[in-house]
mmCIF file of C-alpha atoms and ligand atoms in Angstrom:
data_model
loop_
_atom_site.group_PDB
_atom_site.id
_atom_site.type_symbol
_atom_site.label_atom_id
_atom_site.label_comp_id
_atom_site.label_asym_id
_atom_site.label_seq_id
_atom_site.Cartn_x
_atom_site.Cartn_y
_atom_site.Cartn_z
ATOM 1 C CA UNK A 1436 -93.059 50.275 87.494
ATOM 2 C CA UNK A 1437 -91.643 48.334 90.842
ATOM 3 C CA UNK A 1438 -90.968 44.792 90.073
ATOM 4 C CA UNK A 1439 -92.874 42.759 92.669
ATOM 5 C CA UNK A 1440 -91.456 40.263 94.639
ATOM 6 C CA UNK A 1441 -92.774 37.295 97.032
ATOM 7 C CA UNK A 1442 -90.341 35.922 99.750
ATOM 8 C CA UNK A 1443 -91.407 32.783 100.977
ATOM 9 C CA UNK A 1444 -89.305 32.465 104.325
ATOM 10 C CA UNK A 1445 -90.270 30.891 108.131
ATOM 11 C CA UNK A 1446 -87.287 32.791 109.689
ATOM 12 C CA UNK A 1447 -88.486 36.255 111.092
ATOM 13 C CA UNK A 1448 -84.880 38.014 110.981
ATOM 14 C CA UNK A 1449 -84.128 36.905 107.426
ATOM 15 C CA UNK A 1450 -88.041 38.168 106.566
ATOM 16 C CA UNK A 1451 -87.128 41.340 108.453
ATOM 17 C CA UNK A 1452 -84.053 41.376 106.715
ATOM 18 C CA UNK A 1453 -84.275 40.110 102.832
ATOM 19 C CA UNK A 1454 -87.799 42.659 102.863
ATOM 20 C CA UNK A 1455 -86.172 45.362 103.876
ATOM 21 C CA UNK A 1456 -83.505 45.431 101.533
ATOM 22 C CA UNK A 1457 -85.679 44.839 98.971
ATOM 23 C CA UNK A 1458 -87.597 47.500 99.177
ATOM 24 C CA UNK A 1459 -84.244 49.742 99.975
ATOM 25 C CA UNK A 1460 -83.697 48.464 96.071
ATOM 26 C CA UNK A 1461 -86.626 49.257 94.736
ATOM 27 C CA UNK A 1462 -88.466 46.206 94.997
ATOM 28 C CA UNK A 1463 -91.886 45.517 95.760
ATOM 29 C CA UNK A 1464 -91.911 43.081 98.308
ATOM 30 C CA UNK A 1465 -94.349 40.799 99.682
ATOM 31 C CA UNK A 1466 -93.964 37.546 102.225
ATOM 32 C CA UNK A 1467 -95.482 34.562 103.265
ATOM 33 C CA UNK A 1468 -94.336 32.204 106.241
ATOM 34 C CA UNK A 1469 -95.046 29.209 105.450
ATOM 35 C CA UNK A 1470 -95.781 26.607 102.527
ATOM 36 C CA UNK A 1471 -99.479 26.882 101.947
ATOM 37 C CA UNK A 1472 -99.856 30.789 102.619
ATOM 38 C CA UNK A 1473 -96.878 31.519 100.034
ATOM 39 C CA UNK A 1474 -98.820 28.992 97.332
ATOM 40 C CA UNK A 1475 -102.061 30.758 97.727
ATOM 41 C CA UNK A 1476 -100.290 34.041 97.351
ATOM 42 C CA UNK A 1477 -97.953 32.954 93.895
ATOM 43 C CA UNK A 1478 -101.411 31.578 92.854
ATOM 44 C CA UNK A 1479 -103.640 34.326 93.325
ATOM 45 C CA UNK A 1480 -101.362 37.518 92.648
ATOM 46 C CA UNK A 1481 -98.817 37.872 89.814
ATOM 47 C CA UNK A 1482 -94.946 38.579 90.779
ATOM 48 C CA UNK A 1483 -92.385 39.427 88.634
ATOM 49 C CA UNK A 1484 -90.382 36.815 90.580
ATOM 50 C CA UNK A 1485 -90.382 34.395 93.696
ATOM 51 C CA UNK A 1486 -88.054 33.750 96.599
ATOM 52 C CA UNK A 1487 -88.597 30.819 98.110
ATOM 53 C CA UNK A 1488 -87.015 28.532 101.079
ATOM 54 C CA UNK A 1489 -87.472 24.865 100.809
ATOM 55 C CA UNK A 1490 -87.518 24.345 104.563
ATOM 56 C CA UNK A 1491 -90.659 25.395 105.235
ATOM 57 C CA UNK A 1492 -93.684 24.759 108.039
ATOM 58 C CA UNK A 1493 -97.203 23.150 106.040
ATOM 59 C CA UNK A 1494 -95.496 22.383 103.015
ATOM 60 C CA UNK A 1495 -92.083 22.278 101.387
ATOM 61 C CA UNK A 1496 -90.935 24.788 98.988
ATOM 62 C CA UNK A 1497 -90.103 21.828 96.586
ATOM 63 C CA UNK A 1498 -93.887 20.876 96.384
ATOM 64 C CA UNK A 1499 -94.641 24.901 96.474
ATOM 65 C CA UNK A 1500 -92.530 25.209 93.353
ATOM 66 C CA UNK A 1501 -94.194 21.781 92.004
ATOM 67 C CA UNK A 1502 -97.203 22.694 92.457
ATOM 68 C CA UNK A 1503 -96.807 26.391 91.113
ATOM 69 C CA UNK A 1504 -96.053 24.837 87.754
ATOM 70 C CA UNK A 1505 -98.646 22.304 87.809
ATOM 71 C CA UNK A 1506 -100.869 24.939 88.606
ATOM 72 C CA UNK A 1507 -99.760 27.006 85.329
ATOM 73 C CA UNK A 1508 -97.808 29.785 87.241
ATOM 74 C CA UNK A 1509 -94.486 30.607 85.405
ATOM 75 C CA UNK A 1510 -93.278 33.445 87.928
ATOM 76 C CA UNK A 1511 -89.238 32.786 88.285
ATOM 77 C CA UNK A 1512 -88.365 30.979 91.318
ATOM 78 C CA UNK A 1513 -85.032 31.547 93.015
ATOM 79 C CA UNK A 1514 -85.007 28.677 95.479
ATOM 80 C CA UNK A 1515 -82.892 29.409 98.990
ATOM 81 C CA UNK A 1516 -81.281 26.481 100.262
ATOM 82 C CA UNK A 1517 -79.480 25.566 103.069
ATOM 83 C CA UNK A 1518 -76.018 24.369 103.273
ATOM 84 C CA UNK A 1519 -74.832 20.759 101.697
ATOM 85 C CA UNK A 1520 -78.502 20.092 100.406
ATOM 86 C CA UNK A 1521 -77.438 19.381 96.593
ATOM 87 C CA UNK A 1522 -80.347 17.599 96.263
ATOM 88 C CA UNK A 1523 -82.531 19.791 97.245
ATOM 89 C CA UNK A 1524 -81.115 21.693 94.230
ATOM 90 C CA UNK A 1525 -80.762 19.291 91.563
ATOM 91 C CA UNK A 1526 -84.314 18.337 92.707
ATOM 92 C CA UNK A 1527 -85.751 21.951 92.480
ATOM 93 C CA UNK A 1528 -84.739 22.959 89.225
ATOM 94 C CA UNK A 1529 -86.255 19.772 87.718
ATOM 95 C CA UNK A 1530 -89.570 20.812 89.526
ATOM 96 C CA UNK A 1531 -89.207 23.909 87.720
ATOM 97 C CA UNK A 1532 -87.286 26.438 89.693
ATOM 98 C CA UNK A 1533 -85.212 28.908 87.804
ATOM 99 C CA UNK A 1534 -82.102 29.197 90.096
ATOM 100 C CA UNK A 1535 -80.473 28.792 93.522
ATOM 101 C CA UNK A 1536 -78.958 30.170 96.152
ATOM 102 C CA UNK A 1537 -77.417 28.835 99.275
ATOM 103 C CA UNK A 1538 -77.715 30.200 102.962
ATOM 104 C CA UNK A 1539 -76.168 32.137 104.278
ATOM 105 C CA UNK A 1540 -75.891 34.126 101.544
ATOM 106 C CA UNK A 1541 -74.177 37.245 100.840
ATOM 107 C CA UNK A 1542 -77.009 39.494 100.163
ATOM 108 C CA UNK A 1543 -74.945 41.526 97.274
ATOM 109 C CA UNK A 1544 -75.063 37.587 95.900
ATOM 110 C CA UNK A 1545 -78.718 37.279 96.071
ATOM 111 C CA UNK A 1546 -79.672 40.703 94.690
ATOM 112 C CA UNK A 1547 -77.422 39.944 91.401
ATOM 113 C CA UNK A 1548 -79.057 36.547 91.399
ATOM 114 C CA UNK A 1549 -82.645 38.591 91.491
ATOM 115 C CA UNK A 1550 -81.137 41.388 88.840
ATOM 116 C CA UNK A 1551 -80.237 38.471 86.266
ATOM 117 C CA UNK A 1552 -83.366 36.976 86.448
ATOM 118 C CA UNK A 1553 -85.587 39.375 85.798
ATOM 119 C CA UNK A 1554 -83.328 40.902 83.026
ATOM 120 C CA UNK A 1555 -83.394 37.656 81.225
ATOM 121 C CA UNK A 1556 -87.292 37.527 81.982
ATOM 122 C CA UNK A 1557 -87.390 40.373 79.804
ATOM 123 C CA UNK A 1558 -84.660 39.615 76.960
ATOM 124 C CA UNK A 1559 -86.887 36.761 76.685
ATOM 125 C CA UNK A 1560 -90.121 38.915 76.669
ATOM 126 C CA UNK A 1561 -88.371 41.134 74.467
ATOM 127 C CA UNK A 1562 -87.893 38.560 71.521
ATOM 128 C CA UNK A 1563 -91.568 38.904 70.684
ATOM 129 C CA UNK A 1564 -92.860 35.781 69.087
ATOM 130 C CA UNK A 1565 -91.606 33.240 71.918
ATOM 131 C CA UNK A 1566 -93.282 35.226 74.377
ATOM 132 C CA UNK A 1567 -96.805 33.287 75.710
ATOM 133 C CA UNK A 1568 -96.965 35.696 78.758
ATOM 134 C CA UNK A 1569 -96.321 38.989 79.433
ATOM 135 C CA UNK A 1570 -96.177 40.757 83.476
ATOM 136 C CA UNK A 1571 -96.052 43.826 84.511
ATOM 137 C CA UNK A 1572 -96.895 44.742 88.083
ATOM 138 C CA UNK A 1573 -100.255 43.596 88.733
ATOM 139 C CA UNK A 1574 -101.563 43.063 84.656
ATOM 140 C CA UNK A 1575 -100.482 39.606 83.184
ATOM 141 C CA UNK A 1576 -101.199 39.062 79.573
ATOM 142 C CA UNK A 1577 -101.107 35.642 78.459
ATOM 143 C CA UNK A 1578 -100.967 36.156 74.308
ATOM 144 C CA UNK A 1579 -101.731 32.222 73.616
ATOM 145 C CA UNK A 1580 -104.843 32.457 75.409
ATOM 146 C CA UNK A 1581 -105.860 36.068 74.741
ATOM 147 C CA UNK A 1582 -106.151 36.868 78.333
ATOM 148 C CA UNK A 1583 -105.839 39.754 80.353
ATOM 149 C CA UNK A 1584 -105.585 39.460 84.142
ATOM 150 C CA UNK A 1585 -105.189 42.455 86.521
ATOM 151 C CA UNK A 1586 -104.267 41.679 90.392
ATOM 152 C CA UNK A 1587 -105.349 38.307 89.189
ATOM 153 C CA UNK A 1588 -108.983 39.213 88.187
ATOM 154 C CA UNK A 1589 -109.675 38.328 84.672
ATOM 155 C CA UNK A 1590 -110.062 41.820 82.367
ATOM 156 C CA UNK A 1591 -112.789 41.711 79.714
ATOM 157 C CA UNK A 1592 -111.248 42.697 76.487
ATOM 158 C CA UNK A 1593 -112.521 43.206 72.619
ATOM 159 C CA UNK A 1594 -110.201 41.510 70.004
ATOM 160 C CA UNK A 1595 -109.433 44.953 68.464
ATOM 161 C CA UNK A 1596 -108.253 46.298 72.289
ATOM 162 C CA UNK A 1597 -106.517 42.653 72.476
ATOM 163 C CA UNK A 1598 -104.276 42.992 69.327
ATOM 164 C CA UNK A 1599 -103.547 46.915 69.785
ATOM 165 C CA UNK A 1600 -102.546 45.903 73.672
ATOM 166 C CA UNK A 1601 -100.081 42.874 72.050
ATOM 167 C CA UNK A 1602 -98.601 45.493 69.369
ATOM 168 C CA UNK A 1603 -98.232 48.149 72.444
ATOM 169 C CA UNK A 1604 -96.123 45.497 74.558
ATOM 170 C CA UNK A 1605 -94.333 43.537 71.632
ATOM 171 C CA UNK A 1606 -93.306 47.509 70.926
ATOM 172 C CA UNK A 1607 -92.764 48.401 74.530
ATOM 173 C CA UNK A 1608 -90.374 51.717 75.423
ATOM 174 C CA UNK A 1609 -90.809 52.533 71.739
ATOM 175 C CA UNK A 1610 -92.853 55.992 70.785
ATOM 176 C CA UNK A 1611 -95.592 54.748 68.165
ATOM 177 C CA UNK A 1612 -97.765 56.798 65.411
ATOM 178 C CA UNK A 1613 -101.595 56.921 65.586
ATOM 179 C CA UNK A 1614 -100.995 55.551 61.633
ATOM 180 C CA UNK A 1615 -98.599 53.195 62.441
ATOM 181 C CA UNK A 1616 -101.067 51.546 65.240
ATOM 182 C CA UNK A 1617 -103.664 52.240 63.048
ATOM 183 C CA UNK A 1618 -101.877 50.372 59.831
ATOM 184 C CA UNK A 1619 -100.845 47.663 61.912
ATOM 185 C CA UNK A 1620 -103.616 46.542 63.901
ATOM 186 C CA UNK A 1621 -106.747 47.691 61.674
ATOM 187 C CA UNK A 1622 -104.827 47.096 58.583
ATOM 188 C CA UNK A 1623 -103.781 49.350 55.523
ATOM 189 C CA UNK A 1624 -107.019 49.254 53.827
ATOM 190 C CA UNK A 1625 -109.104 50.110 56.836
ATOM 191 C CA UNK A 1626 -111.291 53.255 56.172
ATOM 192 C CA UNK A 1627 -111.329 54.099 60.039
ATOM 193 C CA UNK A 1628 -109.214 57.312 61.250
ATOM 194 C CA UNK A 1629 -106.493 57.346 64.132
ATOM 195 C CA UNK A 1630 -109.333 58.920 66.140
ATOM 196 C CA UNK A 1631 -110.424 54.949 66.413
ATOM 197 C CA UNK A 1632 -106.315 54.672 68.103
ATOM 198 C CA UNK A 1633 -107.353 57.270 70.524
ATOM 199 C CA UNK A 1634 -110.843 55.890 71.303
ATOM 200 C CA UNK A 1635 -109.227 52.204 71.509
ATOM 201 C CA UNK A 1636 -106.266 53.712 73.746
ATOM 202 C CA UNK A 1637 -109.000 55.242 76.138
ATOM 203 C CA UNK A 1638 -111.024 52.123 76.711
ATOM 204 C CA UNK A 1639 -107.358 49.780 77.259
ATOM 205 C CA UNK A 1640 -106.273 52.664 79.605
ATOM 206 C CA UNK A 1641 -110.024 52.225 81.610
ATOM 207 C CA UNK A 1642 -108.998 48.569 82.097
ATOM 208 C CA UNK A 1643 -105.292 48.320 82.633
ATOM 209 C CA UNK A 1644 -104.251 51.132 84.596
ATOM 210 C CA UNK A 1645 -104.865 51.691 88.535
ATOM 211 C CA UNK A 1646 -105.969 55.049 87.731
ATOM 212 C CA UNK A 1647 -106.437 55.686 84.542
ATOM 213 C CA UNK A 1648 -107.037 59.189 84.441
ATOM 214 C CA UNK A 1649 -102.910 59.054 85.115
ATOM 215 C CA UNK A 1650 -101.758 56.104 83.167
ATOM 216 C CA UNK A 1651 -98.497 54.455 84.349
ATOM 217 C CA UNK A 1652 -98.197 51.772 81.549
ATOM 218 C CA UNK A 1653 -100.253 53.359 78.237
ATOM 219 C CA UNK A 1654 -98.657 56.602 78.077
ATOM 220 C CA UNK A 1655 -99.400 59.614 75.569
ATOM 221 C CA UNK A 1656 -96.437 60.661 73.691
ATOM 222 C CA UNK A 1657 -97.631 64.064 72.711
ATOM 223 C CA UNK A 1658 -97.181 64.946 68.869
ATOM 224 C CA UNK A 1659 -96.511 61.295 68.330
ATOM 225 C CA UNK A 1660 -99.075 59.022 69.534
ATOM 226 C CA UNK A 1661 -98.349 56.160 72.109
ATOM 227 C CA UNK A 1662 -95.986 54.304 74.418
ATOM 228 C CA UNK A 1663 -96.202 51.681 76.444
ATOM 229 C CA UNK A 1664 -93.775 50.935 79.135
ATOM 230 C CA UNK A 1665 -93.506 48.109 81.743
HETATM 231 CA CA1 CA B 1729 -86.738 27.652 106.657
#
């Protein structure tokens, strides 16, 4: 799965640039030229992880980021600031952004400031309990709330799909048994059969994958049971 990324830049070479670079990594990438059209797009689409200038036409990146986390979005921001501004720094990562980097940049520099973030986005999804939201691509699972969001459009989900979906991603990359999905999310003394994993799997699959005829996240792991991986 392509980790998506939003650059938030006025300057048309560095778009050009920083975007195509990206996407020679293996990135996703997405961009928005000034304040308001980049905080629409962070609002309305989930990212795995933000660029975003602070001088910017409409409205700062400083408020962007502000507002981002006022607004509940808790995509990583890597803020790119100009020369000498040190307050512009200090003052971003209290409004919330993540890290830093200074222009001009080396790009090798920004790409290993992009490839630690997102790892430790996932160490820290990978810890299990602390985790209060999950992305992947377009779904976003928010595990306080019980919410499933795909391309930012709420998904309609039972409580059973809910808490097999959780298990699936707390157990992501790992192959799982029908009975061991079946133990742990309809319990030991349930009298249902792992045919109720497959029928479960089948209606998750409906709602989370683009095409779920050819699921990218909820795979089959044949003789086994189920993977998920994202
Ligand atoms: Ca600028």
């Amino acid at each position: 799965m392509k980790k998506r990324i939003l650059l938030v830049e006025d300057e048309p070479g560095l778009v050009l640039t920083l975007s195509d670079r990206l996407a020679r990594e293996g990135y996703d990438v997405e961009s928005a030229t000034d304040g308001p059209g980049g905080y629409e797009r962070a609002r309305s689409t989930p990212f795995d992880l933000i660029l975003l200038d602070i001088g910017l036409p409409g409205r700062n990146g400083l408020d962007v980021c502000r507002d981002l986390r006022q607004a509940g979005v808790e995509t990583p921001v890597i803020m790119l600031t100009a020369r000498g501004q040190t307050v512009d720094k200090v003052v971003g990562l209290k409004l919330g952004a993540d890290d830093y980097v200074t222009k001009p940049f080396e790009m090798m520099e920004l790409l290993a400031r992009i490839e630690a973030r997102l790892r430790r986005d996932r160490e820290a999804h990978h810890e299990g309990q602390t985790v209060e939201v999950f992305r992947s691509g377009a779904l976003q699972v928010d595990f306080r709330r019980a919410e499933v969001t795909r391309d930012g459009r709420p998904v309609e989900v039972s409580a059973k799909e809910f808490q097999l979906l959780r298990y699936l991603i707390e157990h992501r990359g790992a192959a799982l048994s029908r009975d061991e999905l079946l133990n742990e999310v309809w319990g030991y003394q349930s009298a249902t059969s792992t045919r109720t994993v497959d029928v479960h799997v089948a209606w998750l699959r409906q709602k989370i994958e683009e095409n779920p005829r050819h699921p990218q996240r909820l795979l089959t792991v044949h003789g086994i049971g189920y993977k998920f991986v994202g």
